[in-house]
Coordinates of C-alpha atoms and ligand atoms in Angstrom, one line a residue:
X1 CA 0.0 0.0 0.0
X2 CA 1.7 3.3 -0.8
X3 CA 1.7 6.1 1.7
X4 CA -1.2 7.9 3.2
X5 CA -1.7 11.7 2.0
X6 CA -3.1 13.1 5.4
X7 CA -2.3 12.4 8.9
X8 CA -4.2 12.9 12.0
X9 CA -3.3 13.0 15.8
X10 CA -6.3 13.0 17.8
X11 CA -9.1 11.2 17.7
X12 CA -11.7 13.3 19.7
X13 CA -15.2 14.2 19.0
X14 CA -13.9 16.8 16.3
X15 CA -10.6 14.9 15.0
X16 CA -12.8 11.5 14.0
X17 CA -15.0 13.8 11.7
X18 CA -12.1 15.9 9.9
X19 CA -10.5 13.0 9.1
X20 CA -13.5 11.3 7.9
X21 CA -13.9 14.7 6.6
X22 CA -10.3 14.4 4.3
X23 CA -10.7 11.0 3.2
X24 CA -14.3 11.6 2.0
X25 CA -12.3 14.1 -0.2
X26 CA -9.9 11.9 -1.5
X27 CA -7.0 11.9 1.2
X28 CA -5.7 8.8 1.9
X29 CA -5.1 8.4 5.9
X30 CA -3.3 7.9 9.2
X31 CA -4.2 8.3 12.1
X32 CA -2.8 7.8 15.8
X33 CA -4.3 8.8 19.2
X34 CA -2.1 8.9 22.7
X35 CA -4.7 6.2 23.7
X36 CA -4.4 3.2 20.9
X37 CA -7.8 1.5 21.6
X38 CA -9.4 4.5 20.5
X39 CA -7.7 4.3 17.5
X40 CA -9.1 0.7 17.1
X41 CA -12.5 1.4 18.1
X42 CA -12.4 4.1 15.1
X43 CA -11.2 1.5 12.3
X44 CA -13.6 -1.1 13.6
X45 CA -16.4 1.6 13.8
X46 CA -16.9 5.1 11.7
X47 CA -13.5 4.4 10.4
X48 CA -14.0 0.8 8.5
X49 CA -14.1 0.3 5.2
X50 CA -12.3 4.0 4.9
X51 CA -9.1 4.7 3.2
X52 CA -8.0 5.3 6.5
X53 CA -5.5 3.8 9.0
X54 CA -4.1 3.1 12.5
X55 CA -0.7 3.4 13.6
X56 CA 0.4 2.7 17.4
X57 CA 3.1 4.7 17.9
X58 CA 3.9 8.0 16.5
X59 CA 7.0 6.7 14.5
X60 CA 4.7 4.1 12.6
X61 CA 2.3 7.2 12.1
X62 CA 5.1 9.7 10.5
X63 CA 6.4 6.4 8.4
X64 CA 3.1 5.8 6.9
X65 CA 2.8 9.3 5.6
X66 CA 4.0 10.7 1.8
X67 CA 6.7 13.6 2.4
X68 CA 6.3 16.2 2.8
X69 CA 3.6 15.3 5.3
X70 CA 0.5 17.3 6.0
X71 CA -0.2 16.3 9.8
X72 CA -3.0 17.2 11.7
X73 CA -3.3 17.9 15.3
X74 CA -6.7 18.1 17.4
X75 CA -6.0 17.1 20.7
X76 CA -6.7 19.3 24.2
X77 CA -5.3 22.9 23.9
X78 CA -2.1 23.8 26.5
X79 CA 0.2 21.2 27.2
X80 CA -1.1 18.5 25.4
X81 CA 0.0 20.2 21.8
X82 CA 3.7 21.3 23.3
X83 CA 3.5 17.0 24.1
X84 CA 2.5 16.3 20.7
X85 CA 5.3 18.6 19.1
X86 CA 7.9 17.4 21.7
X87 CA 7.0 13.9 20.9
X88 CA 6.6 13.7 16.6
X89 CA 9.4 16.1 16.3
X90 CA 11.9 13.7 16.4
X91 CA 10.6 12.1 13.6
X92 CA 10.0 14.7 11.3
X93 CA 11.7 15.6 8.3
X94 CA 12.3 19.1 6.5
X95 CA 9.5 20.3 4.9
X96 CA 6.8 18.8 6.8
X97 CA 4.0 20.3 8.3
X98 CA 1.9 20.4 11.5
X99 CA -1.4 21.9 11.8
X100 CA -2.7 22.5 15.2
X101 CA -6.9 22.5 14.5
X102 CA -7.6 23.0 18.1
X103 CA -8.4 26.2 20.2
X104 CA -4.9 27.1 20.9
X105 CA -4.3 30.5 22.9
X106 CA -2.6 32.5 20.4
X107 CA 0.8 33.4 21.7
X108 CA 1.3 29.8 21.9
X109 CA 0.9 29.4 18.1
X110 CA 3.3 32.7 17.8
X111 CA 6.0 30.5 19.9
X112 CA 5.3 27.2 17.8
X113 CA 5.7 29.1 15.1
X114 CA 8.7 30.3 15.3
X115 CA 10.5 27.4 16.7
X116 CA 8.8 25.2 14.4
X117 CA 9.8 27.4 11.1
X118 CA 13.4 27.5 12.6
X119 CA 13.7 23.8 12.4
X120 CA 12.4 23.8 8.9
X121 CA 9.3 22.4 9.4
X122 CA 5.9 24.7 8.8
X123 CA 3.4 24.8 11.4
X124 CA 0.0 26.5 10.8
X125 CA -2.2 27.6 13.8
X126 CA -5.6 26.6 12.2
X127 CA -9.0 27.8 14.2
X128 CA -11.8 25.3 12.8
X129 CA -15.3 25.9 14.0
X130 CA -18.3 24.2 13.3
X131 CA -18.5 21.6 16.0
X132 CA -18.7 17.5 15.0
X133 CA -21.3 17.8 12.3
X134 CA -19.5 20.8 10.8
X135 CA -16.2 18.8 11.2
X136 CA -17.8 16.3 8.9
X137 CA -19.6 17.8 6.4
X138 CA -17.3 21.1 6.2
X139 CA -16.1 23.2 8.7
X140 CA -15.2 27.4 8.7
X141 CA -11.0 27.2 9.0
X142 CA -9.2 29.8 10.1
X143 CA -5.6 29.1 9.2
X144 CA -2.3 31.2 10.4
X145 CA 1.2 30.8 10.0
X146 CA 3.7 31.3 7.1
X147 CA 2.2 31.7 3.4
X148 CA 4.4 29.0 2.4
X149 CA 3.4 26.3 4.9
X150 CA -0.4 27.4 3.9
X151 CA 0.0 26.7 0.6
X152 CA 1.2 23.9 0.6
X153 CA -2.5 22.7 2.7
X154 CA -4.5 24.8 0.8
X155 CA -5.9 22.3 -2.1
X156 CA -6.6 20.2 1.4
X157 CA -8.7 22.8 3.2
X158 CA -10.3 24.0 0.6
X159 CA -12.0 20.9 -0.3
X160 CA -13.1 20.0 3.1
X161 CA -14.4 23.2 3.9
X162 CA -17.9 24.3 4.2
X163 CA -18.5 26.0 1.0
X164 CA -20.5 28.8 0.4
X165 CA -22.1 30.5 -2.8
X166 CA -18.5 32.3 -3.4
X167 CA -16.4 30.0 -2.4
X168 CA -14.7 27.5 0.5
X169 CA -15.0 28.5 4.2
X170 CA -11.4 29.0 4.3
X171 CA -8.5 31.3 3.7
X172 CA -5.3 32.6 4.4
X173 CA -5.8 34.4 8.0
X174 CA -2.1 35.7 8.4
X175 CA 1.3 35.1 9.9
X176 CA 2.1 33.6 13.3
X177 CA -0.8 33.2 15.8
X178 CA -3.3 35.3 13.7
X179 CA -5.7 31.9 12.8
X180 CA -5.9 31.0 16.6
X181 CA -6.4 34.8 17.1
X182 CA -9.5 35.2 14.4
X183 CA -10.9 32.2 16.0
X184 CA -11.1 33.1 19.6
X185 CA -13.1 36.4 18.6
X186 CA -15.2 34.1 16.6
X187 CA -15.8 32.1 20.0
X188 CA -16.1 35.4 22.0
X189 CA -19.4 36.9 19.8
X190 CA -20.7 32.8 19.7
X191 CA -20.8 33.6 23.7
X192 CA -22.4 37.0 23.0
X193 CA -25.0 35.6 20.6
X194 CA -25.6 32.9 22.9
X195 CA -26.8 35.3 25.6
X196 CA -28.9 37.4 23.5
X197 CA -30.8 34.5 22.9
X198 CA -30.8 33.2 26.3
X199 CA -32.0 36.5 27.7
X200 CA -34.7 36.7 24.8
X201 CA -35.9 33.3 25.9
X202 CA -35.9 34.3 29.9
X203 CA -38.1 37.3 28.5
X204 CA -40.6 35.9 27.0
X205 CA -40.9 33.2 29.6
X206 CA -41.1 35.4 32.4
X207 CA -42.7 38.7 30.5
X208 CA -44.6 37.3 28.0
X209 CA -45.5 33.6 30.0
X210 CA -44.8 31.4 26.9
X211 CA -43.9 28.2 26.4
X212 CA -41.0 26.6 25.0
X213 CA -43.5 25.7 21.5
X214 CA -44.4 29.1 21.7
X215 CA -40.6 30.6 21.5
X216 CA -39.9 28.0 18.6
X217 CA -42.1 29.7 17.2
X218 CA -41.1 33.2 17.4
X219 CA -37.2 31.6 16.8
X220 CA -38.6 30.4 13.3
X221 CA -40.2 33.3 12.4
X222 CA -36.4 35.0 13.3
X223 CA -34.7 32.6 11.1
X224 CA -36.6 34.0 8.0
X225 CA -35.6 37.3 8.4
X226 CA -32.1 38.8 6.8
X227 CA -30.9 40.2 10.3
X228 CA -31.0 37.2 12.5
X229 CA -30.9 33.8 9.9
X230 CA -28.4 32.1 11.7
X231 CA -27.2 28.1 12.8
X232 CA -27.4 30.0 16.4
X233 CA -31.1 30.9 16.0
X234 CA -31.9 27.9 14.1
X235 CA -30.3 25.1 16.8
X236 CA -32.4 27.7 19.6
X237 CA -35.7 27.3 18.2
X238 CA -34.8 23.2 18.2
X239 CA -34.1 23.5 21.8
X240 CA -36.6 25.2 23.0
X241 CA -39.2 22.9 20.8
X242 CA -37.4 19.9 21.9
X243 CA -39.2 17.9 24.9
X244 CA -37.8 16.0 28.0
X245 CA -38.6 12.2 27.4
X246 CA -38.8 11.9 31.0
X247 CA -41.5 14.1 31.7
X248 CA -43.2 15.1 28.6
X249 CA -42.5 18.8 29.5
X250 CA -40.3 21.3 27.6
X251 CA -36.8 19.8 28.4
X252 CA -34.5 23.4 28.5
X253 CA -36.4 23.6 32.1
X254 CA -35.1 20.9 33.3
X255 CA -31.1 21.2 32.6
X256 CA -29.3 23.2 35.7
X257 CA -29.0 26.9 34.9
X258 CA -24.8 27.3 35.4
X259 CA -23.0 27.3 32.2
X260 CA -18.9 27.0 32.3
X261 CA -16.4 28.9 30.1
X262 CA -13.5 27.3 28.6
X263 CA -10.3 28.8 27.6
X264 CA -11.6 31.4 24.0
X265 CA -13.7 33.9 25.9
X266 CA -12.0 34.7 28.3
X267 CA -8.8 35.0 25.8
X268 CA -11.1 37.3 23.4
X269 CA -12.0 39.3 26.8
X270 CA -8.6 39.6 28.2
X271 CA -7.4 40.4 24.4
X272 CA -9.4 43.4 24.4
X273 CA -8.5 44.6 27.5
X274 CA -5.1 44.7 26.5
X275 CA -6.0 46.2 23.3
X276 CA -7.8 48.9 24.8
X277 CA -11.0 47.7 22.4
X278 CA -14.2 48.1 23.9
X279 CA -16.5 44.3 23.8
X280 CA -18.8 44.7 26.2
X281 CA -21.8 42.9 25.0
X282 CA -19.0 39.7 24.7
X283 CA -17.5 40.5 28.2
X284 CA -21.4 40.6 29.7
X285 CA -22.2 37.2 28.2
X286 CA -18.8 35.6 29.7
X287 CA -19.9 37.4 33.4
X288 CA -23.4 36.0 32.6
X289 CA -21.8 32.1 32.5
X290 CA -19.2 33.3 35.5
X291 CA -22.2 34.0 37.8
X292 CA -24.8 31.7 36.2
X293 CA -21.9 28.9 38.0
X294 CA -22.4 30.9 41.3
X295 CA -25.5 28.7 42.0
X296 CA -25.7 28.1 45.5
X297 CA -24.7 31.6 46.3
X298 CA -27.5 33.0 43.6
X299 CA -30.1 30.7 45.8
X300 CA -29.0 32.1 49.0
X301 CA -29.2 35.7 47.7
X302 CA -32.6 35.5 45.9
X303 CA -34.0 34.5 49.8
X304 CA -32.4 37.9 51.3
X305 CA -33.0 40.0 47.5
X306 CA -36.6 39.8 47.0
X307 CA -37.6 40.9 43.3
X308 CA -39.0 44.2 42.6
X309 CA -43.2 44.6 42.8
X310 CA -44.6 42.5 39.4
X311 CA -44.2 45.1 35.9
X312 CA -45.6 44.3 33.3
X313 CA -44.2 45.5 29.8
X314 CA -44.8 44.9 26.0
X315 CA -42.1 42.7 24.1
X316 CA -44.6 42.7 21.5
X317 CA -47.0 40.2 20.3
X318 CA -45.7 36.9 18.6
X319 CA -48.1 37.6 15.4
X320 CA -45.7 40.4 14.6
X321 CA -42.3 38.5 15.8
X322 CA -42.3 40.3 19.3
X323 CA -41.5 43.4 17.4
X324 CA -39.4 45.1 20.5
X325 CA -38.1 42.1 21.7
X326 CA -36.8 41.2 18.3
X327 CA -35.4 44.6 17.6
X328 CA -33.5 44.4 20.3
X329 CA -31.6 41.2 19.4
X330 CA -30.7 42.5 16.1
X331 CA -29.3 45.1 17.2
X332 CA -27.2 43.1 20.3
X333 CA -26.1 40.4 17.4
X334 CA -25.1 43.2 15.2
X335 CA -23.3 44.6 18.1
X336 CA -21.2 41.6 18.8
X337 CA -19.9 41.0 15.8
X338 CA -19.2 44.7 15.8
X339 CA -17.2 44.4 19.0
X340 CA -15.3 41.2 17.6
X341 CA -14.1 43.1 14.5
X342 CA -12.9 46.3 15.8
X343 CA -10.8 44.0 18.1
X344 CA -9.4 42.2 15.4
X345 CA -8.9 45.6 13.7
X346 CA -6.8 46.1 16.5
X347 CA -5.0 43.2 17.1
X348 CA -4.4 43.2 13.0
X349 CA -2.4 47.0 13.2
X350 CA -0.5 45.7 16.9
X351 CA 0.6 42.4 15.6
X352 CA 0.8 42.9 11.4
X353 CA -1.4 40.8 10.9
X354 CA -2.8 42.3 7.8
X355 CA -6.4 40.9 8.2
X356 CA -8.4 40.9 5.4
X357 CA -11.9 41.5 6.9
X358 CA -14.0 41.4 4.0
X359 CA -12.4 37.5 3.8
X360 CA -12.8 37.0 7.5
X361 CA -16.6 37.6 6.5
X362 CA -16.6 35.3 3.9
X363 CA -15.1 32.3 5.5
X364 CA -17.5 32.9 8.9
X365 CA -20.4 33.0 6.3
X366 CA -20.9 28.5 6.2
X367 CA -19.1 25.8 8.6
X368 CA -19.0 27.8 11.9
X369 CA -21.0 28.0 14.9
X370 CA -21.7 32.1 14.3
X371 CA -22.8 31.5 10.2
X372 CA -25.5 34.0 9.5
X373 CA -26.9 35.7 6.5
X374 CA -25.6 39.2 8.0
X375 CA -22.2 38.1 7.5
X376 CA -23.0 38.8 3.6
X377 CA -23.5 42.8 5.3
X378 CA -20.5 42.1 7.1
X379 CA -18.5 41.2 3.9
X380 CA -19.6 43.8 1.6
X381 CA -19.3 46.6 4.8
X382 CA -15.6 45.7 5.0
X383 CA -15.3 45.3 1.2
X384 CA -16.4 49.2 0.8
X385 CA -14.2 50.1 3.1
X386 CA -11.2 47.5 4.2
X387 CA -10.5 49.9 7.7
X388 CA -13.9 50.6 8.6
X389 CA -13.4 51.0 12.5
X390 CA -16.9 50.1 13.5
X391 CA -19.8 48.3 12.1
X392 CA -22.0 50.9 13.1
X393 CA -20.4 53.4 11.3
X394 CA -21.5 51.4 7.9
X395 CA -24.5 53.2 6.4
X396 CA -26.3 49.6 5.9
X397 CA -25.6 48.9 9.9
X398 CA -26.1 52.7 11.1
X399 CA -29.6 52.2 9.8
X400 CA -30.4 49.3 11.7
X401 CA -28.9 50.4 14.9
X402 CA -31.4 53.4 14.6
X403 CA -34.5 51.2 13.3
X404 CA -33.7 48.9 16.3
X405 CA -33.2 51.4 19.4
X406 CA -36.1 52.2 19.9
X407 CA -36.8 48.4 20.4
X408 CA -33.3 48.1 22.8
X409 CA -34.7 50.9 24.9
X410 CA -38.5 49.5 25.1
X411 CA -37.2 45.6 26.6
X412 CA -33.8 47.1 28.4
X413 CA -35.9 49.8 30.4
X414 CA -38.7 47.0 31.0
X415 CA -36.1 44.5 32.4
X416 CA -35.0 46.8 34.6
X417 CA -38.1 47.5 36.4
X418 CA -39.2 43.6 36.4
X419 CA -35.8 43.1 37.8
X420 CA -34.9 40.4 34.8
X421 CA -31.3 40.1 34.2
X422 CA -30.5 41.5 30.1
X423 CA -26.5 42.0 30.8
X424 CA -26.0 41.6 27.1
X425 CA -28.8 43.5 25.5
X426 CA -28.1 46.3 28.3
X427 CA -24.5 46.6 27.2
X428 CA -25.5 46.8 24.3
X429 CA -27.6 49.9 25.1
X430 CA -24.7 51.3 26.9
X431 CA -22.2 50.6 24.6
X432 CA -24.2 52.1 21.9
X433 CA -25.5 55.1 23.3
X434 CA -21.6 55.8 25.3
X435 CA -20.2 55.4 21.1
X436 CA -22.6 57.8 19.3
X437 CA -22.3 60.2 22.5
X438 CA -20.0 63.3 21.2
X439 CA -19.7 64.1 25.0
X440 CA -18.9 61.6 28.0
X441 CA -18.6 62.3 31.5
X442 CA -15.2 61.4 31.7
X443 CA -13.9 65.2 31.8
X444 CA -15.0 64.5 35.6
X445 CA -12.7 61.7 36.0
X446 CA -9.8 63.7 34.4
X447 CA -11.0 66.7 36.7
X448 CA -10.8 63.8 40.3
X449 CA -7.4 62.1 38.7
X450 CA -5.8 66.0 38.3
X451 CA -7.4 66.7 41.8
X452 CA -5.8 63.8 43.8
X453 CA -3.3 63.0 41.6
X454 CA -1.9 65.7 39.8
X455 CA -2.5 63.7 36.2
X456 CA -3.1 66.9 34.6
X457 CA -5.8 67.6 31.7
X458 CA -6.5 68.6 28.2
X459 CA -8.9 72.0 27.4
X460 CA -11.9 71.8 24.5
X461 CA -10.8 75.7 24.3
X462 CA -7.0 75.0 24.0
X463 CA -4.1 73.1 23.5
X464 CA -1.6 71.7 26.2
X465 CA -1.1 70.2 29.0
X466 CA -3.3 72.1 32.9
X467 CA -3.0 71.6 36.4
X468 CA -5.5 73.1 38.8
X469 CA -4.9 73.2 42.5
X470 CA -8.2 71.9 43.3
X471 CA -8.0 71.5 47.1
X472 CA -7.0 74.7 48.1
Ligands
NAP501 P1 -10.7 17.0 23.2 O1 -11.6 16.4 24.2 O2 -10.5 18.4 23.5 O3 -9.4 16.3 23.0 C1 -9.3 14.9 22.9 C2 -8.1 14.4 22.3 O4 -6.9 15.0 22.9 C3 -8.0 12.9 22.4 O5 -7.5 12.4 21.2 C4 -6.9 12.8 23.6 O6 -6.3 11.6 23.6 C5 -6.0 14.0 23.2 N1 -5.2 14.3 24.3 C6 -5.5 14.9 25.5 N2 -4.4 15.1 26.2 C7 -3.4 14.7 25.5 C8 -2.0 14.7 25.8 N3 -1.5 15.2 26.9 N4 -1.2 14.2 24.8 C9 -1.7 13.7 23.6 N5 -3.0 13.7 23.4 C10 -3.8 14.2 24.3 O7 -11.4 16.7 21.8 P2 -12.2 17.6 20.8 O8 -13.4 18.1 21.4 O9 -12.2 16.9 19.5 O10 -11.2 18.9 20.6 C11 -10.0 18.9 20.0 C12 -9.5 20.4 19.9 O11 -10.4 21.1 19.1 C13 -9.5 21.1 21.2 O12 -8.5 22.1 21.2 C14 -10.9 21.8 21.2 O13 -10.9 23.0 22.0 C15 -11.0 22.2 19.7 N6 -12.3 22.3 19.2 C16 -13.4 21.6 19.7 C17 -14.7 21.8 19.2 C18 -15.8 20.9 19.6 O14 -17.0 21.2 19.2 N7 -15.6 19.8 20.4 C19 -14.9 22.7 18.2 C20 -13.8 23.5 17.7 C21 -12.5 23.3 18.2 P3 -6.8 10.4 24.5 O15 -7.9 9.7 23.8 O16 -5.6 9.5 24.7 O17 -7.3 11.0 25.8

């Protein structure tokens, strides 16, 4: 049998389906995981009767491949891919090539990088989002590293990528960590979406008294319209229809109300921080998992917290797609993605990346967990203007933040009296109205920092540098 064309280290919940994913494509392959009976559960199972297989040790797996090889790792992020590198190194040869497909922090692909290229192997830091099914059947990838060590994978990816009506769900990202980068903003606005919706459903439960048929509904009518067709509204009306076998009731209410986060929004969040980039509608969905996991303390707090007397407000009615309610989701989901591409604006300009946004649109349009039909606004916003700071300052998306204010305001102001919890949809509001505010109060704070601190402060009337001896 002559050598395999693809190898694969890994075989997880998304590692089984890409390479199922290559072969389908015509990749011969190999495949080794740290645990070999996995490896022989696969061949007996998904993996028989594929062009596909098993080696036991990582020097049988390198042997089995054509040079230069094209080796794929998906195994845990951290430590486990410095093992993998540590451990296949010795066998590699010049030329070859490691992908690392899993959520890698990004200053660890800029290290593996670089001491990968200076052993003359390539190594490309590739995102990939779309979860097992989108593994399978074509995935968004979000490759990094040198040009060279991409092109030499790019007839691979671009076959077993999702592909959209112009083109494959894939494409050159930019040097060093910049793949790994792109894809933990993807992952921080999937939080952000995810909270929308979550608060949208809480409202309508609580506000509007509906049941989980009754919010499918709402979620389908959603999915029709340009502004919110999305996998993320699509898999939310299936949850909320989808009923517990046990009890014949709607089975969202009976899963435990404390959701973890894992290792990409918290990087997005801590990114931006040290960016300077304002994301707070993604930093208010990963506080909303942080203190959804504070459950006992929540229960002990709602006994001493009562809630504020009953208010009743209008989300609107579901024959006209809870108008308000609606609105105001639009205008959060527009916001997010907002958020995530002025930080990768400015992660692009601090680390030369040279991201091409309008691309970055493209490839988020099929495969991934955040594909929606306003990437198609994103694309062409970004395509008119490659340096567009903001989203909202694209005539197309200034039109729907003002359509859908109104809307924002309406539910925001509602929750607040009801005492119902919206942290993304009201950082949204603030984060909106603070952006289009020409004045902010922070010539106070300059005024307190130059009182206690002598910090100094800049005039509107003047130029330079004042100092006022406040205190005396
Ligand atoms: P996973 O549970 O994150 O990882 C499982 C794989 O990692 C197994 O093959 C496991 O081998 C291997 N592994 C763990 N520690 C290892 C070590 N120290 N040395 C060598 N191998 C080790 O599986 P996954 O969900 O398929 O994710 C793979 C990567 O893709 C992760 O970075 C994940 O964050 C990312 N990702 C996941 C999804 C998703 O929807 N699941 C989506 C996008 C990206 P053993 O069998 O021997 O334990």
């Amino acid at each position: 049998m002559g050598k395999a064309h693809f190898g694969l280290i890994g075989l997880g919940v998304m590692g089984e389906n890409l390479v199922l994913n290559a072969e389908r494509n015509g990749y011969s392959s190999v495949v080794y995981n740290r645990t070999y009976a996995k490896t022989e559960d696969f061949l007996a199972g998904r993996g028989a009767g594929k062009d596909i297989v098993g080696a036991a040790t990582l020097e049988e797996f390198v042997g089995a491949l054509e040079r230069p090889r094209r080796i794929l790792m998906m195994v845990k992020a951290g430590q486990p891919v410095d093992d993998t590198i540590a451990a296949i190194s010795p066998y590699l040869e010049e030329g070859d090539l490691l992908i690392d497909g899993g959520n890698s922090l990004y200053t660890d692909t800029e290290r593996r990088v670089a001491e990968l290229e200076s052993q003359s192997f390539g190594y490309i830091g590739m995102g990939v989002s779309g979860g097992a099914k989108g593994a399978l059947e074509g995935p968004s990838m979000m490759p990094g590293g040198t040009k060279a060590a991409y092109d030499a994978i790019e007839p691979l990816v671009r076959k077993m990528a999702a592909q959209v009506n112009d083109g494959p769900c894939v494409t050159y990202i930019g040097p060093g960590g910049a793949g790994h980068f792109v894809k933990t903003v993807h992952n921080g606005i999937e939080y952000a979406i995810e909270q929308v919706l979550a608060e949208a459903y809480d409202l309508m439960k609580r506000v509007g008294g509906m049941n989980g048929d009754q919010m499918a509904d709402v979620l389908a009518g959603w999915n029709d319209t340009e502004e919110l067709a999305s996998f993320l509204v699509e898999i939310t009306e299936v949850c909320l229809r989808t009923k517990d076998p046990e009890t014949g009731g709607d089975l969202v209410e009976a899963i435990v109300d404390a959701a973890g986060q894992k290792g990409t929004g918290l990087w997005t969040v801590v990114s931006a921080l040290e960016m300077g980039v304002p994301v707070p509608t993604i930093y208010a969905a990963l506080n909303a998992r942080v203190l959804s996991s504070l459950r006992p303390e929540r229960l002990s707090a709602s006994a001493l917290i009562p809630a504020p007397p009953a208010h009743s407000f209008s989300l609107g009615s579901p024959a006209d797609g809870m108008g308000p309610l609606r609105d105001a989701c639009i205008a959060a989901c527009i916001v997010s993605y907002g958020q995530g591409m002025a930080l990768l604006q400015e992660a692009s300009k601090l680390h030369n990346y040279n991201l091409n946004f309008s691309s970055i649109g493209q490839i988020w349009k099929g495969g991934c967990i955040i594909r929606a039909r306003l990437l198609q606004r994103i694309q062409n916003a970004y395509g008119a203007n490659a340096s567009l700071p903001n989203l909202m300052l694209d005539p197309w998306f200034a039109d729907q933040i003002n359509r859908r204010l109104p809307g924002l305001r309406q539910v925001v102001a509602g929750a607040a009296l009801a005492g119902i919890p919206v942290p993304c949809l009201s950082s949204t509001l603030d984060y909106i109205d603070s952006y289009r505010s020409g004045r902010l109060p922070q010539n106070l704070v300059q005024a307190m920092r130059d009182c206690f601190g002598s910090h100094t402060y800049e005039r509107v009337d003047k130029a330079g540098s004042f100092h006022t001896e406040w205190l005396d």
